[in-house]
XYZ file of C-alpha atoms in Angstrom:
694
model
C -4.822 -28.289 57.246
C -1.244 -28.457 58.486
C 1.475 -26.421 56.769
C 5.131 -27.180 56.141
C 8.375 -25.485 55.163
C 10.162 -27.261 52.319
C 13.800 -26.940 51.315
C 15.007 -28.118 47.914
C 18.621 -27.851 46.806
C 20.227 -29.082 43.608
C 24.011 -29.328 43.976
C 26.030 -29.193 40.739
C 29.370 -28.558 39.172
C 29.926 -24.778 38.721
C 26.901 -23.350 36.897
C 27.333 -20.906 33.952
C 27.686 -17.499 35.659
C 25.941 -15.438 32.984
C 22.732 -17.444 33.360
C 22.746 -18.251 37.101
C 20.203 -15.554 38.005
C 17.955 -16.552 35.075
C 18.056 -20.225 36.138
C 17.195 -19.288 39.736
C 14.247 -17.102 38.719
C 12.946 -19.682 36.234
C 13.153 -22.479 38.849
C 11.161 -20.334 41.269
C 8.546 -19.392 38.641
C 8.143 -22.982 37.372
C 7.811 -24.348 40.921
C 5.217 -21.691 41.806
C 3.271 -22.686 38.699
C 3.528 -26.395 39.567
C 2.276 -25.853 43.124
C -0.617 -23.658 41.943
C -1.590 -26.159 39.215
C -1.597 -28.919 41.869
C -3.819 -26.781 44.116
C -1.230 -26.512 46.878
C -1.340 -23.126 48.620
C 1.845 -21.591 50.047
C 2.877 -18.253 51.583
C 6.033 -17.557 49.592
C 9.102 -19.046 47.928
C 12.636 -17.841 48.614
C 15.062 -18.672 45.808
C 18.821 -19.029 46.274
C 21.649 -19.410 43.784
C 25.404 -19.797 44.139
C 28.030 -21.190 41.738
C 27.383 -24.812 42.766
C 23.747 -24.768 43.774
C 20.183 -23.741 43.021
C 17.809 -23.866 45.973
C 14.260 -23.028 47.013
C 12.616 -22.610 50.396
C 8.847 -22.968 50.160
C 7.216 -21.414 53.227
C 3.926 -22.658 54.722
C 2.887 -24.988 51.924
C -0.220 -27.203 52.296
C 0.428 -30.740 53.538
C -1.901 -32.129 50.865
C -4.372 -31.216 48.172
C -7.946 -30.594 49.332
C -10.383 -33.481 48.810
C -12.575 -32.855 45.771
C -15.537 -34.317 43.970
C -15.298 -35.270 40.320
C -18.463 -35.422 38.220
C -18.926 -38.126 35.591
C -21.852 -37.298 33.272
C -24.382 -39.861 32.102
C -27.449 -39.804 29.801
C -30.368 -37.378 30.120
C -32.846 -38.270 32.921
C -35.522 -38.748 30.215
C -33.425 -41.468 28.554
C -32.208 -42.980 31.845
C -35.564 -44.185 33.200
C -38.526 -45.866 31.508
C -42.206 -44.993 32.055
C -42.269 -47.003 35.294
C -39.182 -45.194 36.609
C -36.862 -48.163 36.168
C -33.298 -47.773 34.798
C -33.053 -48.112 31.008
C -30.225 -49.916 29.216
C -28.517 -46.499 28.801
C -28.432 -45.923 32.565
C -27.408 -49.520 33.308
C -24.504 -49.127 30.863
C -23.451 -45.865 32.583
C -23.573 -47.489 36.069
C -21.618 -50.503 34.840
C -18.992 -48.213 33.304
C -18.586 -46.288 36.580
C -18.803 -49.440 38.750
C -21.709 -48.060 40.809
C -25.170 -49.060 41.953
C -28.393 -47.047 41.489
C -28.142 -45.427 44.943
C -24.953 -43.604 43.846
C -26.625 -41.914 40.862
C -27.233 -38.130 41.127
C -28.702 -35.642 38.680
C -27.702 -32.174 37.497
C -29.086 -29.528 35.172
C -27.146 -29.233 31.861
C -28.739 -26.174 30.227
C -32.373 -27.096 29.630
C -31.789 -30.825 30.029
C -31.558 -32.733 33.327
C -28.890 -35.423 33.232
C -27.740 -38.217 35.493
C -24.234 -38.205 36.894
C -21.932 -39.842 39.411
C -20.180 -37.589 41.928
C -16.997 -39.417 42.882
C -15.079 -38.326 45.991
C -11.407 -37.794 45.085
C -8.952 -37.795 47.979
C -6.270 -35.090 47.630
C -2.717 -36.376 47.234
C -0.207 -35.417 49.871
C 2.765 -33.106 49.445
C 5.382 -35.897 49.615
C 3.892 -37.545 46.530
C 3.375 -34.348 44.497
C 6.552 -32.423 45.298
C 9.192 -34.589 43.521
C 7.256 -34.474 40.256
C 6.617 -30.705 40.529
C 10.338 -30.057 41.101
C 11.495 -32.422 38.339
C 9.085 -30.797 35.869
C 10.350 -27.350 36.931
C 13.964 -28.465 36.273
C 12.971 -29.936 32.896
C 11.400 -26.594 31.927
C 14.401 -24.403 32.755
C 15.691 -22.252 29.869
C 18.864 -24.232 29.124
C 20.243 -23.934 25.582
C 22.582 -26.923 25.871
C 22.012 -29.741 28.359
C 24.647 -32.297 29.291
C 24.493 -35.843 30.532
C 26.914 -37.078 33.187
C 28.303 -40.600 33.717
C 25.658 -43.331 33.435
C 22.766 -40.992 34.250
C 20.143 -40.643 31.541
C 18.835 -37.310 32.827
C 20.345 -34.119 31.466
C 21.066 -30.754 33.036
C 23.148 -27.644 32.330
C 25.974 -29.099 34.505
C 26.542 -32.506 36.154
C 24.371 -32.853 39.282
C 26.237 -33.945 42.452
C 23.627 -34.032 45.216
C 19.966 -33.300 45.965
C 18.423 -32.087 49.245
C 14.674 -32.293 49.810
C 13.416 -31.598 53.315
C 9.899 -31.102 54.661
C 10.482 -29.421 58.014
C 12.818 -31.934 59.757
C 12.155 -34.916 57.458
C 13.721 -36.063 54.218
C 11.137 -36.462 51.456
C 11.541 -39.807 49.721
C 12.303 -38.774 46.140
C 14.655 -39.247 43.206
C 15.338 -36.040 41.262
C 17.784 -35.843 38.322
C 18.670 -39.524 39.079
C 19.838 -38.569 42.585
C 18.200 -39.838 45.759
C 17.178 -36.861 47.861
C 18.696 -36.484 51.313
C 19.512 -33.927 53.993
C 23.215 -33.581 53.161
C 24.692 -30.522 51.465
C 28.250 -29.298 50.960
C 30.023 -26.058 51.852
C 32.712 -24.032 50.084
C 34.743 -26.127 47.644
C 38.056 -25.186 49.345
C 37.246 -23.780 52.787
C 34.633 -26.345 53.911
C 34.243 -29.170 51.380
C 32.972 -31.770 53.863
C 29.367 -32.957 54.077
C 26.893 -30.912 56.147
C 23.790 -32.605 57.559
C 20.875 -30.193 57.735
C 18.689 -30.515 60.842
C 15.681 -28.952 59.134
C 14.557 -26.783 56.217
C 15.119 -23.533 58.139
C 18.738 -24.370 58.992
C 19.934 -24.033 55.380
C 21.255 -20.461 55.087
C 23.026 -20.433 58.455
C 24.567 -23.879 57.989
C 26.011 -22.834 54.628
C 27.206 -19.473 55.936
C 29.149 -21.342 58.621
C 30.694 -23.356 55.767
C 31.736 -20.184 53.872
C 28.888 -20.151 51.343
C 26.473 -17.212 51.035
C 23.620 -18.930 49.203
C 21.445 -15.844 48.804
C 22.428 -14.102 45.523
C 21.302 -10.616 46.626
C 23.107 -10.914 49.964
C 26.313 -11.931 48.174
C 25.907 -9.022 45.796
C 25.425 -6.576 48.657
C 28.653 -7.866 50.279
C 30.516 -7.326 46.980
C 29.050 -3.805 46.585
C 30.099 -2.900 50.117
C 33.636 -4.309 49.785
C 34.214 -2.719 46.355
C 33.045 0.683 47.586
C 35.283 0.497 50.678
C 38.351 -0.396 48.553
C 37.580 2.398 46.063
C 37.074 4.936 48.867
C 40.536 4.145 50.264
C 42.123 5.582 47.092
C 39.505 8.361 46.573
C 38.115 6.642 43.497
C 34.774 5.459 42.151
C 34.328 1.874 40.931
C 32.770 1.268 37.510
C 30.254 -1.493 38.163
C 28.209 -2.430 35.064
C 25.047 -4.378 36.026
C 25.913 -7.435 33.880
C 29.457 -7.679 35.236
C 28.166 -7.248 38.804
C 25.750 -10.164 38.308
C 28.425 -12.301 36.656
C 30.965 -11.741 39.440
C 28.273 -12.491 42.055
C 27.564 -15.751 40.203
C 31.253 -16.741 40.201
C 31.869 -16.705 43.942
C 30.417 -18.487 46.987
C 32.327 -16.426 49.568
C 33.261 -13.033 48.072
C 36.528 -11.385 49.059
C 37.282 -8.175 47.130
C 40.939 -7.189 46.716
C 42.443 -4.045 45.178
C 45.396 -4.416 42.839
C 47.276 -1.920 40.689
C 48.992 -1.541 37.322
C 51.775 0.714 36.025
C 50.760 4.330 35.480
C 52.377 4.357 32.030
C 49.378 2.374 30.719
C 47.128 5.369 31.453
C 48.454 6.959 28.232
C 46.445 4.310 26.315
C 42.755 5.128 25.590
C 41.080 4.242 28.854
C 38.141 2.627 27.050
C 40.528 -0.069 25.739
C 41.967 -0.728 29.197
C 38.527 -0.808 30.803
C 37.178 -3.164 28.128
C 40.002 -5.659 28.491
C 39.852 -5.621 32.305
C 36.066 -6.017 32.410
C 35.532 -8.517 29.604
C 38.570 -10.733 29.973
C 39.395 -10.520 33.669
C 36.023 -9.643 35.281
C 37.670 -6.755 37.174
C 36.025 -3.578 38.412
C 37.968 -0.536 37.179
C 38.394 2.648 39.201
C 38.032 6.241 38.000
C 38.340 9.616 39.699
C 35.604 12.263 40.006
C 36.381 13.440 36.428
C 35.853 9.897 35.107
C 39.597 9.463 34.423
C 40.905 5.925 34.876
C 43.101 5.353 37.940
C 45.942 2.798 38.050
C 43.941 0.323 40.163
C 41.417 -2.445 39.706
C 39.356 -4.602 42.054
C 39.125 -8.371 41.716
C 36.629 -10.471 43.661
C 38.197 -13.680 44.889
C 36.316 -16.801 46.027
C 38.877 -17.522 48.723
C 39.687 -15.872 52.013
C 43.439 -16.171 51.665
C 45.895 -16.109 54.571
C 48.202 -14.219 52.195
C 46.031 -11.968 49.976
C 49.121 -10.279 48.478
C 49.766 -13.506 46.549
C 46.330 -13.298 44.926
C 46.805 -9.571 44.226
C 50.219 -10.129 42.632
C 48.862 -13.046 40.609
C 46.127 -10.831 39.149
C 48.594 -8.020 38.440
C 50.789 -10.497 36.582
C 47.833 -11.714 34.489
C 46.572 -8.239 33.545
C 49.951 -6.775 32.534
C 50.232 -8.595 29.147
C 46.670 -7.572 28.259
C 47.362 -3.904 28.981
C 50.672 -4.203 27.111
C 48.801 -5.502 24.052
C 46.457 -2.501 24.116
C 49.461 -0.190 24.509
C 51.245 -1.872 21.577
C 48.222 -1.485 19.253
C 47.813 2.148 20.298
C 51.472 2.981 19.567
C 51.480 1.033 16.283
C 48.407 2.905 15.040
C 50.082 6.272 15.624
C 52.782 5.445 13.088
C 50.192 6.003 10.366
C 48.061 9.200 10.156
C 44.286 8.692 10.179
C 43.816 10.311 6.768
C 46.255 7.871 5.118
C 44.011 4.956 6.057
C 41.569 5.800 3.266
C 43.386 3.320 0.998
C 42.406 0.476 3.321
C 38.830 1.821 3.477
C 38.773 1.671 -0.326
C 39.236 -2.109 0.000
C 36.554 -2.613 2.644
C 33.041 -3.219 1.297
C 30.190 -1.307 2.946
C 27.563 -3.089 0.850
C 28.161 -4.800 -2.493
C 25.844 -2.486 -4.504
C 26.660 0.648 -2.509
C 30.441 0.437 -2.734
C 33.267 0.585 -0.216
C 33.590 2.340 3.111
C 35.625 5.011 1.334
C 32.767 5.567 -1.141
C 30.487 5.937 1.878
C 32.923 8.372 3.554
C 32.999 10.575 0.442
C 29.190 10.578 0.225
C 28.892 11.437 3.935
C 31.391 14.286 3.476
C 29.333 15.884 0.673
C 26.106 15.304 2.566
C 27.605 16.730 5.788
C 28.529 19.940 3.963
C 24.944 20.185 2.633
C 23.483 19.503 6.101
C 25.745 22.087 7.785
C 23.334 24.821 6.701
C 20.627 23.044 8.751
C 22.740 22.041 11.774
C 24.772 25.306 11.918
C 28.001 23.311 11.831
C 31.169 24.646 10.222
C 31.129 23.032 6.710
C 34.921 22.643 6.655
C 34.903 20.824 10.020
C 31.985 18.660 8.906
C 33.749 17.662 5.680
C 37.027 16.891 7.463
C 35.323 14.857 10.183
C 33.325 12.880 7.618
C 36.453 11.944 5.647
C 38.188 10.786 8.850
C 35.081 9.202 10.424
C 35.609 5.601 9.285
C 39.433 5.610 9.211
C 39.861 4.107 12.665
C 38.011 0.974 11.485
C 41.310 -0.079 9.884
C 43.319 0.518 13.084
C 44.830 -2.264 15.170
C 43.133 -0.965 18.321
C 39.649 -1.223 16.798
C 40.621 -4.586 15.290
C 41.232 -5.852 18.827
C 38.463 -3.837 20.537
C 35.613 -3.331 18.004
C 33.572 -1.348 20.562
C 36.244 1.386 20.354
C 35.167 2.407 16.843
C 34.960 6.203 16.765
C 36.495 6.483 20.239
C 39.909 5.425 18.890
C 39.472 7.918 16.033
C 38.884 10.729 18.549
C 42.142 9.892 20.373
C 44.175 9.729 17.139
C 42.632 12.950 15.760
C 43.531 14.778 18.998
C 47.114 13.447 18.839
C 47.301 14.734 15.245
C 46.215 18.212 16.365
C 42.670 18.264 14.946
C 40.320 20.739 16.635
C 37.772 19.597 19.232
C 34.792 19.726 16.846
C 36.462 17.358 14.362
C 38.000 15.048 16.985
C 34.831 14.724 19.100
C 32.670 14.132 16.007
C 34.561 10.900 15.235
C 33.257 9.302 18.413
C 29.909 11.090 18.337
C 28.978 9.851 14.845
C 27.668 6.603 16.417
C 25.387 8.360 18.936
C 22.701 7.538 19.891
C 23.703 3.852 19.947
C 20.454 2.628 21.524
C 17.058 3.886 22.729
C 17.557 6.548 25.381
C 21.298 6.909 24.681
C 22.964 10.338 24.815
C 23.253 12.481 21.671
C 26.358 14.165 20.178
C 27.408 17.302 22.053
C 29.042 19.069 19.090
C 27.342 20.490 15.985
C 29.858 18.615 13.807
C 29.087 15.357 15.638
C 25.346 15.914 15.119
C 25.950 16.565 11.399
C 28.059 13.424 10.865
C 25.635 11.297 12.936
C 22.774 12.483 10.692
C 24.707 12.127 7.438
C 25.876 8.589 8.254
C 22.372 7.350 9.114
C 20.764 9.084 6.135
C 23.342 7.593 3.775
C 22.696 4.075 5.068
C 18.915 4.484 5.114
C 18.518 5.912 1.593
C 21.136 3.538 0.149
C 19.631 0.336 1.525
C 16.109 1.434 0.527
C 17.465 2.510 -2.871
C 18.587 -1.062 -3.638
C 15.302 -2.501 -2.358
C 16.571 -4.198 0.806
C 13.837 -2.957 3.117
C 13.680 -4.375 6.664
C 11.120 -7.187 6.942
C 9.579 -8.541 10.142
C 12.371 -9.036 12.650
C 15.082 -8.910 9.957
C 16.861 -5.558 9.985
C 20.559 -6.291 9.349
C 21.505 -2.619 8.890
C 19.548 -1.573 12.032
C 17.494 0.880 9.942
C 14.708 1.146 12.527
C 17.202 2.241 15.162
C 18.859 4.599 12.642
C 15.517 6.180 11.739
C 14.629 6.871 15.390
C 18.175 8.245 15.792
C 17.556 10.684 12.900
C 14.277 11.882 14.453
C 15.863 12.315 17.882
C 18.857 14.231 16.465
C 16.480 16.684 14.784
C 13.945 17.061 17.598
C 16.270 17.179 20.602
C 18.648 19.621 18.900
C 15.583 21.714 17.938
C 16.553 21.759 14.262
C 13.643 23.190 12.312
C 13.872 21.282 9.027
C 11.730 18.923 6.975
C 12.385 15.296 6.109
C 12.684 16.486 2.485
C 15.657 18.666 3.535
C 17.368 15.528 4.854
C 16.396 12.807 2.383
C 16.757 14.652 -0.917
C 20.475 15.564 -0.586
C 21.225 12.016 0.654
C 19.481 10.435 -2.344
C 21.206 12.929 -4.650
C 24.643 11.522 -3.647
C 23.561 8.065 -4.809
C 22.105 9.489 -8.016
C 25.487 11.076 -8.803
C 27.106 7.657 -8.351
C 24.369 5.900 -10.377
C 23.817 3.407 -7.594
C 20.014 3.537 -7.224
C 17.528 2.919 -10.003
C 14.461 4.849 -8.811
C 15.167 7.984 -6.722
C 11.472 8.941 -6.554
C 10.471 5.545 -5.148
C 13.441 5.651 -2.739
C 12.311 9.038 -1.436
C 8.720 7.865 -1.002
C 9.691 4.673 0.839
C 12.296 6.261 3.127
C 9.867 9.085 3.930
C 7.135 6.578 4.859
C 9.614 4.532 6.883
C 10.796 7.561 8.873
C 7.271 8.837 9.574
C 6.301 5.312 10.567
C 8.892 5.458 13.401
C 7.180 8.265 15.307
C 4.780 5.877 16.984
C 7.480 3.494 18.267
C 9.617 6.394 19.445
C 6.843 8.118 21.407
C 5.447 4.861 22.813
C 8.961 4.191 24.154
C 8.716 7.536 25.934
C 5.468 6.399 27.561
C 3.182 8.588 25.426
C -0.248 7.055 24.806
C -1.259 5.921 21.329
C -4.268 8.256 21.127
C -2.013 11.277 21.782
C 0.188 10.168 18.864
C -2.860 9.587 16.626
C -4.224 13.045 17.481
C -1.226 14.481 15.619
C -0.345 11.805 13.046
C -3.899 11.495 11.667
C -4.437 15.171 10.887
C -5.601 15.833 7.314
C -2.295 17.600 6.566
C 1.150 16.160 7.376
C 2.954 17.711 10.354
C 5.126 14.550 10.403
C 7.152 16.065 7.559
C 8.668 18.397 10.172
C 9.908 16.320 13.131
C 10.338 19.302 15.462
C 6.850 20.618 14.644
C 5.407 17.122 15.162
C 7.102 16.910 18.558
C 5.759 20.308 19.668
C 2.227 19.163 18.792
C 2.683 15.904 20.736
C 3.879 17.869 23.778
C 0.899 20.237 23.414
C -1.577 17.335 23.384
C 0.186 15.763 26.389
C -0.240 19.052 28.249
C -3.857 19.483 27.071
C -4.867 16.002 28.300
C -4.172 17.047 31.897
C -6.444 20.125 31.751
C -9.811 19.825 33.557
C -11.620 20.842 30.326
C -9.894 18.148 28.211
C -12.462 15.341 28.458
C -15.451 17.574 27.663
C -13.642 19.270 24.755
C -12.481 15.924 23.308
C -16.080 14.635 23.456
C -17.417 17.864 21.889
C -14.837 17.677 19.101
C -15.848 14.083 18.440
C -19.472 15.172 18.173
C -18.549 18.014 15.814
C -16.409 15.660 13.694
C -19.281 13.165 13.407
C -21.752 15.873 12.353
C -19.359 17.323 9.755
C -18.542 13.834 8.418
C -22.226 13.287 7.596
C -22.983 16.774 6.294
C -20.993 18.676 3.680
C -19.971 22.061 5.096
C -21.563 24.851 3.049
C -19.239 27.358 1.387
C -18.553 30.771 2.874
C -18.218 32.298 6.314
C -20.700 32.323 9.196
C -23.425 34.954 8.631
C -23.805 36.733 11.964
C -27.288 38.017 11.136
C -28.541 34.429 10.796
C -27.509 33.450 14.346
C -30.759 33.365 16.307
C -30.192 31.423 19.535
C -28.256 33.029 22.401
C -25.950 30.010 22.701
C -24.851 30.162 19.048
C -24.352 33.914 19.232
C -22.205 33.430 22.353
C -20.097 30.675 20.712
C -19.599 32.805 17.583
C -18.543 35.792 19.721
C -16.061 33.619 21.624
C -14.615 32.263 18.354
C -14.260 35.787 16.978
C -12.468 36.876 20.130
C -10.174 33.854 20.498
C -9.098 33.436 16.858
C -6.845 36.550 16.743
C -5.272 35.397 20.041
C -4.587 31.827 18.826
C -3.400 32.580 15.286
C -0.101 34.264 16.293
C 0.546 31.362 18.694
C 0.051 28.886 15.818
C 2.367 30.931 13.619
C 5.005 30.816 16.376
C 4.366 27.028 16.771
C 3.501 27.565 20.411
C 0.911 24.808 20.266
C 0.779 24.203 24.014
C -0.276 27.784 24.684
C -2.717 27.677 21.741
C -4.517 24.619 23.145
C -4.629 26.053 26.654
C -6.303 29.206 25.241
C -8.798 27.055 23.288
C -9.730 25.279 26.550
C -11.740 28.444 27.364
C -14.267 27.378 24.704
C -15.542 24.517 26.822
C -18.474 26.394 28.416
C -19.807 28.054 25.199
C -19.494 24.752 23.283
C -21.407 22.833 25.996
C -24.085 25.582 26.026
C -24.302 25.426 22.215
C -25.004 21.695 22.162
C -27.545 22.026 24.968
C -29.446 24.939 23.464
C -29.048 24.730 19.657
C -30.430 22.250 17.130
C -27.770 21.993 14.409
C -29.970 20.007 12.033
C -32.672 22.676 11.897
C -35.526 22.349 9.400
C -34.655 25.764 8.045
C -31.868 25.104 5.485
C -30.308 28.547 6.021
C -30.081 28.085 9.800
C -28.639 24.585 9.403
C -26.033 25.787 6.867
C -24.979 28.624 9.142
C -24.629 26.317 12.157
C -22.534 23.842 10.123
C -20.233 26.733 9.114
C -19.907 27.678 12.801
C -18.937 24.101 13.752
C -16.467 23.916 10.851
C -14.811 27.128 12.062
C -14.558 25.650 15.567
C -13.152 22.350 14.288
C -10.556 24.099 12.074
C -9.296 26.040 15.066
C -8.614 22.856 17.074
C -7.239 20.772 14.178
C -4.750 23.505 13.386
C -2.923 21.931 16.386
C -4.224 18.372 16.714
C -7.339 16.269 16.333
C -8.325 16.046 19.971
C -11.527 14.182 19.062
C -9.502 10.910 19.054
C -8.417 11.288 22.702
C -9.778 8.596 25.029
C -10.738 9.672 28.526
């Protein structure tokens, strides 16, 4: 069958930049699905996207569907012919319905019954007929939140459609897509080359557009931007800050990228650089430049869509636009300094944290008391912790945070430094919000760790205390994220404390304020909620569910101590990779099953009643290994403990090969059950490895 290369292009008004890549990928995926559903094979699809176009090149696609046979089922053979072998009324009705004569009737086996049927030859449709419908369906299925209609057209799209190209090799495919007749005419850059371009064939697309100052390939355009931005940054010994989302958005805004470096007055560098960076990135789509120490430099890079004969005009225009924005940030920063952070508590006293839990100032006072209590656990200076907690929320009332909400905490750090607070207190104001998301960095100071814990614990116990537990996808106070944050702060800082040590003082603050009705229930529910987060947290780290279950389903509760729980998880992770792991997991499962059916007799193993060599050997090994493992367990060195226990593989295997546990002699059986119980206790003092899947 012959193969073709197809080019499809939809020309539009400027497409929304934040969703251009998504639209391109969805168009490709939907078209692939349409071709596969139609039974049309192809080698690959290249997808292109620029501000005014979405395009696909389908390489080596079948010229038509394969011819097929369709089966139409009739009555059973038994009911189709009479005793003389003539067609019955049932068969005549079937033939009439299908418009066929007796010579066209076939039979097939349907289970135990033979039936008559008609095998109709179906000619495959050709590509020209199928393609327009496949492409229109793909466009109809694109993820567009709001579609618009243009002029008299009844079809809708994300932006008004201006032209459609549909070529099969050198030929135009006769089609109407989005109410536009398909042709072989496209258009170049809106300003540099706006005239019509006639495409000779499907393969001419990229080069023809490049000659008309349009780089249609998104990745190629992005690579050009990356290269230009780096070169401009290198010229001033700086590094460009290029967030992935902004990089994609800028790539989606230009057809012919031309990066230009501009500058701003150095006096603005006195303003918190986060504010300057935010305003330049969000409002102006600029790439900011920093030095090797991550300090903002007085430059920015803008990516223009025009290759100007006089680029200085574009540079000056951008400098003129950015100046008022930087001036605003500077004004807010200077205004805020007229009022000390601590004096802002009056405004916090008028800002509600949660109707039943009081104001942000109430919360600050609770966090301060809790931070002092937690200092004993985190080794923070209690005076620093208290001070930082009382200042923590003050910057929420500042003008800078009012304008740039993402600067909460960061602004506080700047103001605290200007007021002469020490590093621990100042840094803690920004660090209280860490980690902000899964995998985010943690506070670097002990005071920051303490405030970050106290803040999350206050929110968690308070919201649970008033019965507003997260349900399904509803979690307005982000308690799931807070809970994982609490666990990470404890584990990664290697703080050896229990969840009781954290939850009880937090609940106590609410009790003193008479804000929660049932402290016992609050403790129980917050405890369960926190321990329920382990699984999500470790799965995020790529740890398998059975490893997590090996620790979380122990008969006692290591989850009360997050650091201890983590050490056990790491030990099981290590153990899994040992060559003995699979055999020991299977043996432990066997032991667990035996002990589940039989009650373990009281008392210790009686050495005199060990008769088989294999049970004597296992007992001797257990006696020898127990004094080695016990100090490791006491020191919580679970990884080393499990690696020592791996030595039991051979004697355990020999035991199960050579010893009948369920002996007829009750004394022998009891003694063997005690031996297995001793073995099982040794392993489960770390984890229940019987649940591991190999």
